[in-house]
Amino acid sequence: MLNPTTPVRAGASAVPYGHAIGSEKWRGTELAHLLQGKIRLLFEDGLGLVDFHIANRTCILYISEADIVAGNAFKRRLVQFRKACNLKGIVIVEKTRLSDQYLPPVQTFVVLELGMVLLPVANKSEAAQLLINLVLERSKERTSNPFIGKKSCQFSSTNILSTVQTIPGVGKVTALQLLQHFPSIHQLANASHSQLEAVVGHGTASNVHAFFTRT
Amino acid sequence: QPVSIVLADSREIASGPEVISCLKTVHKVKVEVCPLGGCDYIVSNRLAVERKSLSDFSSGVNRSKLVERVKNLQNLFERVCLIVEKDRVKPGETSRLFQRTKYYDSTLSALTSAGVQILFSSSQEETAGLLKELMQLEQRKRTAITVPTQVTGNKQHALRFYLSIPDVSYIAALNLCHHFQSVKQMSGSSVDAIAKRAQVSRQKAEEIYRYVHHVFEAEMLQTRH
């Protein structure tokens, strides 16, 4: 069934949001049944190594309990997939009492060696729940993902003030004085001893100058 | 064979003692305990590892905490890995059955979508093994930690200074400390020089450069009431 010349269906990288394209072999299975109604599942022939295509160039490869216990054939399939395309691969693996012991090396192989994502599930209904979430997540606006997003606004001036206060012997008052005359860290670092002395006292000027040049 | 170093946060001594001792004794990895602040382990110049117990991770109550923590790590590091570790069963207690929830699945989906690496571990010992493998992988990619982690004398002041720069990780600050002769030299450096010596991405180096050259305005100070 696996045709090495077409390991991944060409053009399957564009899947409409809220949809999943499933391999024909999943038609009529328990998993397909659980997915129906929650997401739009289409079946296609010739997906090759991939079980499901979802949006954002992501593919799902399903490793069943039987695959793991049977040996290393699934590894060849994953390597083939990795070599064939640059689509993102998520490996869903059945972690049951039977397959549990084999899982640590599988995780090392998939995540660390192949650089793919591995998500264990206990059974087909958990797999369906996870798949639905993956499809829905990738259909949402990226901004609704709490882990993606711009940094909160910065208060650079506040930060710079506290950075300058880390110089030994410099408190808030001295830091403000210094920054009013040498308004960036770059300028402050390049100030000569006499320039510093004109702003703060002799002792502090020596401290600051020594800090920048000797540490 | 270069020396393998992993930085561990001081809080991990209490929360993951077996992880640390296993790294040291079984895997022969040099573990340096440092006040890392925002993260649990630093295994290379660019990779931070956060250790979360399964019960913590799967509880929706901790959502905002998790989001905040991961986002903070993403600001500090190029790569972030999350190890979800099964809770320890105290003697006399039976392990609770894990109930998979919609929250758990949607969190996993969001994390993978954001490019956060997720690993699952069944114990602290296994976590130690994963940390070692992550470290070795980073070593092969030539991003391993190479600087001494001990900072003495005047350099301690410089370390504090570098750590106060927004979004500079502990390891980047250490690299800055050891690879620049003085803070003056660092502040006069180009973006490329900063990237190379701090072992950070070009983007991060640009941020540091901009910070050093940012003009202070007293009226922009955040007022605290």
mmCIF file with all atom_site columns, C-alpha atoms in Angstrom, chain A residues 5-212:
data_model
loop_
_atom_site.group_PDB
_atom_site.id
_atom_site.type_symbol
_atom_site.label_atom_id
_atom_site.label_alt_id
_atom_site.label_comp_id
_atom_site.label_asym_id
_atom_site.label_entity_id
_atom_site.label_seq_id
_atom_site.pdbx_PDB_ins_code
_atom_site.Cartn_x
_atom_site.Cartn_y
_atom_site.Cartn_z
_atom_site.occupancy
_atom_site.B_iso_or_equiv
_atom_site.pdbx_formal_charge
_atom_site.auth_seq_id
_atom_site.auth_comp_id
_atom_site.auth_asym_id
_atom_site.auth_atom_id
_atom_site.pdbx_PDB_model_num
ATOM 1   C CA . THR A 1 5   ? 7.551   7.417  -4.891 1.00 0.00 ? 5   THR A CA 1
ATOM 2   C CA . THR A 1 6   ? 4.574   9.348  -3.573 1.00 0.00 ? 6   THR A CA 1
ATOM 3   C CA . PRO A 1 7   ? 4.940   9.246  0.179  1.00 0.00 ? 7   PRO A CA 1
ATOM 4   C CA . VAL A 1 8   ? 2.853   12.362 0.651  1.00 0.00 ? 8   VAL A CA 1
ATOM 5   C CA . ARG A 1 9   ? 0.074   13.601 -1.567 1.00 0.00 ? 9   ARG A CA 1
ATOM 6   C CA . ALA A 1 10  ? 1.192   16.631 -3.488 1.00 0.00 ? 10  ALA A CA 1
ATOM 7   C CA . GLY A 1 11  ? -0.814  19.749 -2.792 1.00 0.00 ? 11  GLY A CA 1
ATOM 8   C CA . ALA A 1 12  ? -2.191  18.478 0.467  1.00 0.00 ? 12  ALA A CA 1
ATOM 9   C CA . SER A 1 13  ? -0.490  21.325 2.256  1.00 0.00 ? 13  SER A CA 1
ATOM 10  C CA . ALA A 1 14  ? -3.495  23.558 1.705  1.00 0.00 ? 14  ALA A CA 1
ATOM 11  C CA . VAL A 1 15  ? -6.353  22.211 3.780  1.00 0.00 ? 15  VAL A CA 1
ATOM 12  C CA . PRO A 1 16  ? -9.322  24.489 4.459  1.00 0.00 ? 16  PRO A CA 1
ATOM 13  C CA . TYR A 1 17  ? -9.771  25.589 8.047  1.00 0.00 ? 17  TYR A CA 1
ATOM 14  C CA . GLY A 1 18  ? -11.951 23.332 10.135 1.00 0.00 ? 18  GLY A CA 1
ATOM 15  C CA . HIS A 1 19  ? -11.313 20.450 7.750  1.00 0.00 ? 19  HIS A CA 1
ATOM 16  C CA . ALA A 1 20  ? -9.156  17.392 7.830  1.00 0.00 ? 20  ALA A CA 1
ATOM 17  C CA . ILE A 1 21  ? -8.290  15.200 4.909  1.00 0.00 ? 21  ILE A CA 1
ATOM 18  C CA . GLY A 1 22  ? -8.130  11.598 6.006  1.00 0.00 ? 22  GLY A CA 1
ATOM 19  C CA . SER A 1 23  ? -6.585  8.660  4.290  1.00 0.00 ? 23  SER A CA 1
ATOM 20  C CA . GLU A 1 24  ? -9.110  6.326  2.671  1.00 0.00 ? 24  GLU A CA 1
ATOM 21  C CA . LYS A 1 25  ? -8.048  3.536  5.008  1.00 0.00 ? 25  LYS A CA 1
ATOM 22  C CA . TRP A 1 26  ? -9.718  5.325  7.928  1.00 0.00 ? 26  TRP A CA 1
ATOM 23  C CA . ARG A 1 27  ? -13.159 5.330  6.273  1.00 0.00 ? 27  ARG A CA 1
ATOM 24  C CA . GLY A 1 28  ? -15.739 3.646  8.419  1.00 0.00 ? 28  GLY A CA 1
ATOM 25  C CA . THR A 1 29  ? -13.437 3.219  11.407 1.00 0.00 ? 29  THR A CA 1
ATOM 26  C CA . GLU A 1 30  ? -14.234 4.070  14.990 1.00 0.00 ? 30  GLU A CA 1
ATOM 27  C CA . LEU A 1 31  ? -11.903 7.079  14.869 1.00 0.00 ? 31  LEU A CA 1
ATOM 28  C CA . ALA A 1 32  ? -13.542 8.479  11.724 1.00 0.00 ? 32  ALA A CA 1
ATOM 29  C CA . HIS A 1 33  ? -16.933 7.984  13.340 1.00 0.00 ? 33  HIS A CA 1
ATOM 30  C CA . LEU A 1 34  ? -15.861 9.948  16.416 1.00 0.00 ? 34  LEU A CA 1
ATOM 31  C CA . LEU A 1 35  ? -14.545 12.795 14.283 1.00 0.00 ? 35  LEU A CA 1
ATOM 32  C CA . GLN A 1 36  ? -17.623 13.150 12.108 1.00 0.00 ? 36  GLN A CA 1
ATOM 33  C CA . GLY A 1 37  ? -19.797 16.048 13.089 1.00 0.00 ? 37  GLY A CA 1
ATOM 34  C CA . LYS A 1 38  ? -17.101 17.754 15.110 1.00 0.00 ? 38  LYS A CA 1
ATOM 35  C CA . ILE A 1 39  ? -14.862 18.612 12.193 1.00 0.00 ? 39  ILE A CA 1
ATOM 36  C CA . ARG A 1 40  ? -15.282 18.234 8.453  1.00 0.00 ? 40  ARG A CA 1
ATOM 37  C CA . LEU A 1 41  ? -13.528 15.061 7.475  1.00 0.00 ? 41  LEU A CA 1
ATOM 38  C CA . LEU A 1 42  ? -12.903 14.252 3.821  1.00 0.00 ? 42  LEU A CA 1
ATOM 39  C CA . PHE A 1 43  ? -11.412 11.023 2.596  1.00 0.00 ? 43  PHE A CA 1
ATOM 40  C CA . GLU A 1 44  ? -8.877  10.755 -0.144 1.00 0.00 ? 44  GLU A CA 1
ATOM 41  C CA . ASP A 1 45  ? -6.960  7.974  -1.723 1.00 0.00 ? 45  ASP A CA 1
ATOM 42  C CA . GLY A 1 46  ? -3.217  7.991  -2.074 1.00 0.00 ? 46  GLY A CA 1
ATOM 43  C CA . LEU A 1 47  ? -2.190  10.023 0.949  1.00 0.00 ? 47  LEU A CA 1
ATOM 44  C CA . GLY A 1 48  ? 0.777   7.701  1.177  1.00 0.00 ? 48  GLY A CA 1
ATOM 45  C CA . LEU A 1 49  ? 2.412   7.790  4.584  1.00 0.00 ? 49  LEU A CA 1
ATOM 46  C CA . VAL A 1 50  ? 0.123   10.368 6.073  1.00 0.00 ? 50  VAL A CA 1
ATOM 47  C CA . ASP A 1 51  ? -3.066  9.544  7.964  1.00 0.00 ? 51  ASP A CA 1
ATOM 48  C CA . PHE A 1 52  ? -4.565  13.024 8.176  1.00 0.00 ? 52  PHE A CA 1
ATOM 49  C CA . HIS A 1 53  ? -3.774  16.390 6.704  1.00 0.00 ? 53  HIS A CA 1
ATOM 50  C CA . ILE A 1 54  ? -4.873  19.417 8.706  1.00 0.00 ? 54  ILE A CA 1
ATOM 51  C CA . ALA A 1 55  ? -4.445  23.134 8.141  1.00 0.00 ? 55  ALA A CA 1
ATOM 52  C CA . ASN A 1 56  ? -1.197  25.065 8.381  1.00 0.00 ? 56  ASN A CA 1
ATOM 53  C CA . ARG A 1 57  ? 0.863   22.450 6.567  1.00 0.00 ? 57  ARG A CA 1
ATOM 54  C CA . THR A 1 58  ? 0.497   19.952 9.370  1.00 0.00 ? 58  THR A CA 1
ATOM 55  C CA . CYS A 1 59  ? 0.222   16.193 8.949  1.00 0.00 ? 59  CYS A CA 1
ATOM 56  C CA . ILE A 1 60  ? -0.856  13.572 11.426 1.00 0.00 ? 60  ILE A CA 1
ATOM 57  C CA . LEU A 1 61  ? 0.825   10.200 11.438 1.00 0.00 ? 61  LEU A CA 1
ATOM 58  C CA . TYR A 1 62  ? -0.967  7.659  13.578 1.00 0.00 ? 62  TYR A CA 1
ATOM 59  C CA . ILE A 1 63  ? 0.981   4.914  15.334 1.00 0.00 ? 63  ILE A CA 1
ATOM 60  C CA . SER A 1 64  ? -1.255  2.268  16.832 1.00 0.00 ? 64  SER A CA 1
ATOM 61  C CA . GLU A 1 65  ? -0.508  -0.008 19.728 1.00 0.00 ? 65  GLU A CA 1
ATOM 62  C CA . ALA A 1 66  ? -0.055  -2.854 17.257 1.00 0.00 ? 66  ALA A CA 1
ATOM 63  C CA . ASP A 1 67  ? 2.459   -0.862 15.173 1.00 0.00 ? 67  ASP A CA 1
ATOM 64  C CA . ILE A 1 68  ? 4.669   -0.302 18.191 1.00 0.00 ? 68  ILE A CA 1
ATOM 65  C CA . VAL A 1 69  ? 4.567   -3.827 19.488 1.00 0.00 ? 69  VAL A CA 1
ATOM 66  C CA . ALA A 1 70  ? 5.141   -5.265 16.015 1.00 0.00 ? 70  ALA A CA 1
ATOM 67  C CA . GLY A 1 71  ? 8.575   -3.723 15.606 1.00 0.00 ? 71  GLY A CA 1
ATOM 68  C CA . ASN A 1 72  ? 10.329  -1.019 13.688 1.00 0.00 ? 72  ASN A CA 1
ATOM 69  C CA . ALA A 1 73  ? 8.278   -0.680 10.511 1.00 0.00 ? 73  ALA A CA 1
ATOM 70  C CA . PHE A 1 74  ? 6.680   2.518  11.812 1.00 0.00 ? 74  PHE A CA 1
ATOM 71  C CA . LYS A 1 75  ? 10.125  4.070  12.194 1.00 0.00 ? 75  LYS A CA 1
ATOM 72  C CA . ARG A 1 76  ? 10.836  3.579  8.510  1.00 0.00 ? 76  ARG A CA 1
ATOM 73  C CA . ARG A 1 77  ? 7.550   5.230  7.725  1.00 0.00 ? 77  ARG A CA 1
ATOM 74  C CA . LEU A 1 78  ? 8.397   8.272  9.868  1.00 0.00 ? 78  LEU A CA 1
ATOM 75  C CA . VAL A 1 79  ? 11.866  8.596  8.364  1.00 0.00 ? 79  VAL A CA 1
ATOM 76  C CA . GLN A 1 80  ? 10.377  8.354  4.872  1.00 0.00 ? 80  GLN A CA 1
ATOM 77  C CA . PHE A 1 81  ? 7.919   11.077 5.730  1.00 0.00 ? 81  PHE A CA 1
ATOM 78  C CA . ARG A 1 82  ? 10.618  13.304 7.178  1.00 0.00 ? 82  ARG A CA 1
ATOM 79  C CA . LYS A 1 83  ? 12.742  12.908 4.070  1.00 0.00 ? 83  LYS A CA 1
ATOM 80  C CA . ALA A 1 84  ? 9.885   13.385 1.635  1.00 0.00 ? 84  ALA A CA 1
ATOM 81  C CA . CYS A 1 85  ? 8.576   16.768 2.638  1.00 0.00 ? 85  CYS A CA 1
ATOM 82  C CA . ASN A 1 86  ? 8.949   19.750 4.882  1.00 0.00 ? 86  ASN A CA 1
ATOM 83  C CA . LEU A 1 87  ? 5.407   19.625 6.205  1.00 0.00 ? 87  LEU A CA 1
ATOM 84  C CA . LYS A 1 88  ? 5.063   19.628 9.968  1.00 0.00 ? 88  LYS A CA 1
ATOM 85  C CA . GLY A 1 89  ? 4.502   16.145 11.335 1.00 0.00 ? 89  GLY A CA 1
ATOM 86  C CA . ILE A 1 90  ? 2.585   15.326 14.468 1.00 0.00 ? 90  ILE A CA 1
ATOM 87  C CA . VAL A 1 91  ? 2.825   11.729 15.550 1.00 0.00 ? 91  VAL A CA 1
ATOM 88  C CA . ILE A 1 92  ? -0.103  10.482 17.580 1.00 0.00 ? 92  ILE A CA 1
ATOM 89  C CA . VAL A 1 93  ? 0.854   7.302  19.361 1.00 0.00 ? 93  VAL A CA 1
ATOM 90  C CA . GLU A 1 94  ? -1.258  4.856  21.319 1.00 0.00 ? 94  GLU A CA 1
ATOM 91  C CA . LYS A 1 95  ? 0.191   4.588  24.789 1.00 0.00 ? 95  LYS A CA 1
ATOM 92  C CA . THR A 1 96  ? -1.474  1.608  26.397 1.00 0.00 ? 96  THR A CA 1
ATOM 93  C CA . ARG A 1 97  ? -0.445  -0.856 29.068 1.00 0.00 ? 97  ARG A CA 1
ATOM 94  C CA . LEU A 1 98  ? 0.946   -3.010 26.319 1.00 0.00 ? 98  LEU A CA 1
ATOM 95  C CA . SER A 1 99  ? 2.875   -0.341 24.440 1.00 0.00 ? 99  SER A CA 1
ATOM 96  C CA . ASP A 1 100 ? 3.944   1.722  27.456 1.00 0.00 ? 100 ASP A CA 1
ATOM 97  C CA . GLN A 1 101 ? 7.328   0.070  27.881 1.00 0.00 ? 101 GLN A CA 1
ATOM 98  C CA . TYR A 1 102 ? 8.307   0.822  24.284 1.00 0.00 ? 102 TYR A CA 1
ATOM 99  C CA . LEU A 1 103 ? 7.443   4.479  24.491 1.00 0.00 ? 103 LEU A CA 1
ATOM 100 C CA . PRO A 1 104 ? 10.554  6.215  25.890 1.00 0.00 ? 104 PRO A CA 1
ATOM 101 C CA . PRO A 1 105 ? 12.811  5.173  22.982 1.00 0.00 ? 105 PRO A CA 1
ATOM 102 C CA . VAL A 1 106 ? 10.030  6.006  20.524 1.00 0.00 ? 106 VAL A CA 1
ATOM 103 C CA . GLN A 1 107 ? 9.775   9.491  22.038 1.00 0.00 ? 107 GLN A CA 1
ATOM 104 C CA . THR A 1 108 ? 13.528  10.002 21.795 1.00 0.00 ? 108 THR A CA 1
ATOM 105 C CA . PHE A 1 109 ? 13.447  8.880  18.194 1.00 0.00 ? 109 PHE A CA 1
ATOM 106 C CA . VAL A 1 110 ? 10.486  10.975 17.092 1.00 0.00 ? 110 VAL A CA 1
ATOM 107 C CA . VAL A 1 111 ? 11.096  14.176 19.030 1.00 0.00 ? 111 VAL A CA 1
ATOM 108 C CA . LEU A 1 112 ? 14.847  14.366 19.427 1.00 0.00 ? 112 LEU A CA 1
ATOM 109 C CA . GLU A 1 113 ? 16.121  12.595 16.333 1.00 0.00 ? 113 GLU A CA 1
ATOM 110 C CA . LEU A 1 114 ? 13.445  13.470 13.793 1.00 0.00 ? 114 LEU A CA 1
ATOM 111 C CA . GLY A 1 115 ? 12.367  16.757 15.340 1.00 0.00 ? 115 GLY A CA 1
ATOM 112 C CA . MET A 1 116 ? 8.680   15.924 15.066 1.00 0.00 ? 116 MET A CA 1
ATOM 113 C CA . VAL A 1 117 ? 5.933   16.279 17.646 1.00 0.00 ? 117 VAL A CA 1
ATOM 114 C CA . LEU A 1 118 ? 4.802   13.226 19.603 1.00 0.00 ? 118 LEU A CA 1
ATOM 115 C CA . LEU A 1 119 ? 1.498   13.153 21.450 1.00 0.00 ? 119 LEU A CA 1
ATOM 116 C CA . PRO A 1 120 ? 0.467   10.005 23.301 1.00 0.00 ? 120 PRO A CA 1
ATOM 117 C CA . VAL A 1 121 ? -3.173  8.940  23.632 1.00 0.00 ? 121 VAL A CA 1
ATOM 118 C CA . ALA A 1 122 ? -4.665  6.000  25.497 1.00 0.00 ? 122 ALA A CA 1
ATOM 119 C CA . ASN A 1 123 ? -7.229  4.954  22.913 1.00 0.00 ? 123 ASN A CA 1
ATOM 120 C CA . LYS A 1 124 ? -9.137  5.914  19.775 1.00 0.00 ? 124 LYS A CA 1
ATOM 121 C CA . SER A 1 125 ? -11.582 8.199  21.545 1.00 0.00 ? 125 SER A CA 1
ATOM 122 C CA . GLU A 1 126 ? -8.769  10.175 23.155 1.00 0.00 ? 126 GLU A CA 1
ATOM 123 C CA . ALA A 1 127 ? -7.137  10.337 19.737 1.00 0.00 ? 127 ALA A CA 1
ATOM 124 C CA . ALA A 1 128 ? -10.342 11.747 18.281 1.00 0.00 ? 128 ALA A CA 1
ATOM 125 C CA . GLN A 1 129 ? -10.569 14.403 21.001 1.00 0.00 ? 129 GLN A CA 1
ATOM 126 C CA . LEU A 1 130 ? -6.974  15.401 20.414 1.00 0.00 ? 130 LEU A CA 1
ATOM 127 C CA . LEU A 1 131 ? -7.386  15.499 16.641 1.00 0.00 ? 131 LEU A CA 1
ATOM 128 C CA . ILE A 1 132 ? -10.452 17.693 16.949 1.00 0.00 ? 132 ILE A CA 1
ATOM 129 C CA . ASN A 1 133 ? -8.506  20.086 19.159 1.00 0.00 ? 133 ASN A CA 1
ATOM 130 C CA . LEU A 1 134 ? -5.576  20.150 16.776 1.00 0.00 ? 134 LEU A CA 1
ATOM 131 C CA . VAL A 1 135 ? -7.857  20.931 13.845 1.00 0.00 ? 135 VAL A CA 1
ATOM 132 C CA . LEU A 1 136 ? -9.758  23.618 15.749 1.00 0.00 ? 136 LEU A CA 1
ATOM 133 C CA . GLU A 1 137 ? -6.557  25.164 17.081 1.00 0.00 ? 137 GLU A CA 1
ATOM 134 C CA . ARG A 1 138 ? -5.167  25.498 13.578 1.00 0.00 ? 138 ARG A CA 1
ATOM 135 C CA . SER A 1 139 ? -8.412  27.016 12.327 1.00 0.00 ? 139 SER A CA 1
ATOM 136 C CA . LYS A 1 140 ? -8.364  29.807 14.857 1.00 0.00 ? 140 LYS A CA 1
ATOM 137 C CA . GLU A 1 141 ? -6.689  33.129 14.416 1.00 0.00 ? 141 GLU A CA 1
ATOM 138 C CA . ARG A 1 142 ? -3.091  32.879 15.519 1.00 0.00 ? 142 ARG A CA 1
ATOM 139 C CA . THR A 1 143 ? -3.716  35.708 17.944 1.00 0.00 ? 143 THR A CA 1
ATOM 140 C CA . SER A 1 144 ? -6.101  33.579 19.955 1.00 0.00 ? 144 SER A CA 1
ATOM 141 C CA . ASN A 1 145 ? -3.264  31.226 20.845 1.00 0.00 ? 145 ASN A CA 1
ATOM 142 C CA . PRO A 1 146 ? -2.026  32.464 24.225 1.00 0.00 ? 146 PRO A CA 1
ATOM 143 C CA . PHE A 1 147 ? 1.467   31.085 23.590 1.00 0.00 ? 147 PHE A CA 1
ATOM 144 C CA . ILE A 1 148 ? 1.922   33.073 20.399 1.00 0.00 ? 148 ILE A CA 1
ATOM 145 C CA . GLY A 1 149 ? 1.962   36.793 20.448 1.00 0.00 ? 149 GLY A CA 1
ATOM 146 C CA . LYS A 1 150 ? 3.786   39.991 20.761 1.00 0.00 ? 150 LYS A CA 1
ATOM 147 C CA . LYS A 1 151 ? 5.718   40.902 23.793 1.00 0.00 ? 151 LYS A CA 1
ATOM 148 C CA . SER A 1 152 ? 3.994   43.155 26.231 1.00 0.00 ? 152 SER A CA 1
ATOM 149 C CA . CYS A 1 153 ? 4.970   46.772 25.825 1.00 0.00 ? 153 CYS A CA 1
ATOM 150 C CA . GLN A 1 154 ? 8.327   47.688 27.235 1.00 0.00 ? 154 GLN A CA 1
ATOM 151 C CA . PHE A 1 155 ? 9.179   50.419 29.640 1.00 0.00 ? 155 PHE A CA 1
ATOM 152 C CA . SER A 1 156 ? 12.684  50.939 28.379 1.00 0.00 ? 156 SER A CA 1
ATOM 153 C CA . SER A 1 157 ? 13.394  54.052 30.400 1.00 0.00 ? 157 SER A CA 1
ATOM 154 C CA . THR A 1 158 ? 12.340  52.315 33.603 1.00 0.00 ? 158 THR A CA 1
ATOM 155 C CA . ASN A 1 159 ? 14.493  49.339 32.694 1.00 0.00 ? 159 ASN A CA 1
ATOM 156 C CA . ILE A 1 160 ? 17.509  51.483 31.912 1.00 0.00 ? 160 ILE A CA 1
ATOM 157 C CA . LEU A 1 161 ? 17.189  53.216 35.247 1.00 0.00 ? 161 LEU A CA 1
ATOM 158 C CA . SER A 1 162 ? 17.287  49.885 37.061 1.00 0.00 ? 162 SER A CA 1
ATOM 159 C CA . THR A 1 163 ? 20.154  48.644 34.888 1.00 0.00 ? 163 THR A CA 1
ATOM 160 C CA . VAL A 1 164 ? 22.232  51.701 35.827 1.00 0.00 ? 164 VAL A CA 1
ATOM 161 C CA . GLN A 1 165 ? 21.399  51.055 39.470 1.00 0.00 ? 165 GLN A CA 1
ATOM 162 C CA . THR A 1 166 ? 23.205  47.716 39.263 1.00 0.00 ? 166 THR A CA 1
ATOM 163 C CA . ILE A 1 167 ? 26.495  49.632 39.047 1.00 0.00 ? 167 ILE A CA 1
ATOM 164 C CA . PRO A 1 168 ? 28.131  49.456 42.486 1.00 0.00 ? 168 PRO A CA 1
ATOM 165 C CA . GLY A 1 169 ? 27.660  52.625 44.471 1.00 0.00 ? 169 GLY A CA 1
ATOM 166 C CA . VAL A 1 170 ? 24.872  53.947 42.293 1.00 0.00 ? 170 VAL A CA 1
ATOM 167 C CA . GLY A 1 171 ? 21.407  54.383 43.755 1.00 0.00 ? 171 GLY A CA 1
ATOM 168 C CA . LYS A 1 172 ? 18.298  55.798 42.202 1.00 0.00 ? 172 LYS A CA 1
ATOM 169 C CA . VAL A 1 173 ? 19.241  59.454 42.670 1.00 0.00 ? 173 VAL A CA 1
ATOM 170 C CA . THR A 1 174 ? 22.724  59.064 41.188 1.00 0.00 ? 174 THR A CA 1
ATOM 171 C CA . ALA A 1 175 ? 21.376  56.930 38.360 1.00 0.00 ? 175 ALA A CA 1
ATOM 172 C CA . LEU A 1 176 ? 18.915  59.670 37.396 1.00 0.00 ? 176 LEU A CA 1
ATOM 173 C CA . GLN A 1 177 ? 21.647  62.297 37.571 1.00 0.00 ? 177 GLN A CA 1
ATOM 174 C CA . LEU A 1 178 ? 23.929  60.243 35.367 1.00 0.00 ? 178 LEU A CA 1
ATOM 175 C CA . LEU A 1 179 ? 21.247  59.477 32.802 1.00 0.00 ? 179 LEU A CA 1
ATOM 176 C CA . GLN A 1 180 ? 20.270  63.103 32.512 1.00 0.00 ? 180 GLN A CA 1
ATOM 177 C CA . HIS A 1 181 ? 23.780  63.883 31.288 1.00 0.00 ? 181 HIS A CA 1
ATOM 178 C CA . PHE A 1 182 ? 24.598  60.626 29.515 1.00 0.00 ? 182 PHE A CA 1
ATOM 179 C CA . PRO A 1 183 ? 21.178  59.487 28.326 1.00 0.00 ? 183 PRO A CA 1
ATOM 180 C CA . SER A 1 184 ? 22.090  56.004 27.027 1.00 0.00 ? 184 SER A CA 1
ATOM 181 C CA . ILE A 1 185 ? 24.128  53.151 28.455 1.00 0.00 ? 185 ILE A CA 1
ATOM 182 C CA . HIS A 1 186 ? 26.458  53.515 25.492 1.00 0.00 ? 186 HIS A CA 1
ATOM 183 C CA . GLN A 1 187 ? 27.149  57.157 26.269 1.00 0.00 ? 187 GLN A CA 1
ATOM 184 C CA . LEU A 1 188 ? 27.480  56.508 29.964 1.00 0.00 ? 188 LEU A CA 1
ATOM 185 C CA . ALA A 1 189 ? 29.997  53.724 29.327 1.00 0.00 ? 189 ALA A CA 1
ATOM 186 C CA . ASN A 1 190 ? 32.081  56.020 27.166 1.00 0.00 ? 190 ASN A CA 1
ATOM 187 C CA . ALA A 1 191 ? 32.090  58.977 29.554 1.00 0.00 ? 191 ALA A CA 1
ATOM 188 C CA . SER A 1 192 ? 35.534  59.911 30.788 1.00 0.00 ? 192 SER A CA 1
ATOM 189 C CA . HIS A 1 193 ? 36.370  60.143 34.465 1.00 0.00 ? 193 HIS A CA 1
ATOM 190 C CA . SER A 1 194 ? 36.398  63.944 34.397 1.00 0.00 ? 194 SER A CA 1
ATOM 191 C CA . GLN A 1 195 ? 33.074  64.107 32.577 1.00 0.00 ? 195 GLN A CA 1
ATOM 192 C CA . LEU A 1 196 ? 31.552  61.839 35.236 1.00 0.00 ? 196 LEU A CA 1
ATOM 193 C CA . GLU A 1 197 ? 33.135  63.849 38.007 1.00 0.00 ? 197 GLU A CA 1
ATOM 194 C CA . ALA A 1 198 ? 31.398  66.974 36.757 1.00 0.00 ? 198 ALA A CA 1
ATOM 195 C CA . VAL A 1 199 ? 28.027  65.302 37.335 1.00 0.00 ? 199 VAL A CA 1
ATOM 196 C CA . VAL A 1 200 ? 28.527  63.148 40.414 1.00 0.00 ? 200 VAL A CA 1
ATOM 197 C CA . GLY A 1 201 ? 31.216  63.329 43.089 1.00 0.00 ? 201 GLY A CA 1
ATOM 198 C CA . HIS A 1 202 ? 34.771  62.110 42.743 1.00 0.00 ? 202 HIS A CA 1
ATOM 199 C CA . GLY A 1 203 ? 34.174  58.813 44.507 1.00 0.00 ? 203 GLY A CA 1
ATOM 200 C CA . THR A 1 204 ? 31.106  57.811 42.526 1.00 0.00 ? 204 THR A CA 1
ATOM 201 C CA . ALA A 1 205 ? 32.759  58.902 39.288 1.00 0.00 ? 205 ALA A CA 1
ATOM 202 C CA . SER A 1 206 ? 35.664  56.571 40.037 1.00 0.00 ? 206 SER A CA 1
ATOM 203 C CA . ASN A 1 207 ? 33.279  53.706 40.830 1.00 0.00 ? 207 ASN A CA 1
ATOM 204 C CA . VAL A 1 208 ? 31.303  54.132 37.642 1.00 0.00 ? 208 VAL A CA 1
ATOM 205 C CA . HIS A 1 209 ? 34.361  54.553 35.464 1.00 0.00 ? 209 HIS A CA 1
ATOM 206 C CA . ALA A 1 210 ? 36.032  51.513 36.992 1.00 0.00 ? 210 ALA A CA 1
ATOM 207 C CA . PHE A 1 211 ? 32.869  49.463 36.547 1.00 0.00 ? 211 PHE A CA 1
ATOM 208 C CA . PHE A 1 212 ? 32.658  50.107 32.826 1.00 0.00 ? 212 PHE A CA 1
#
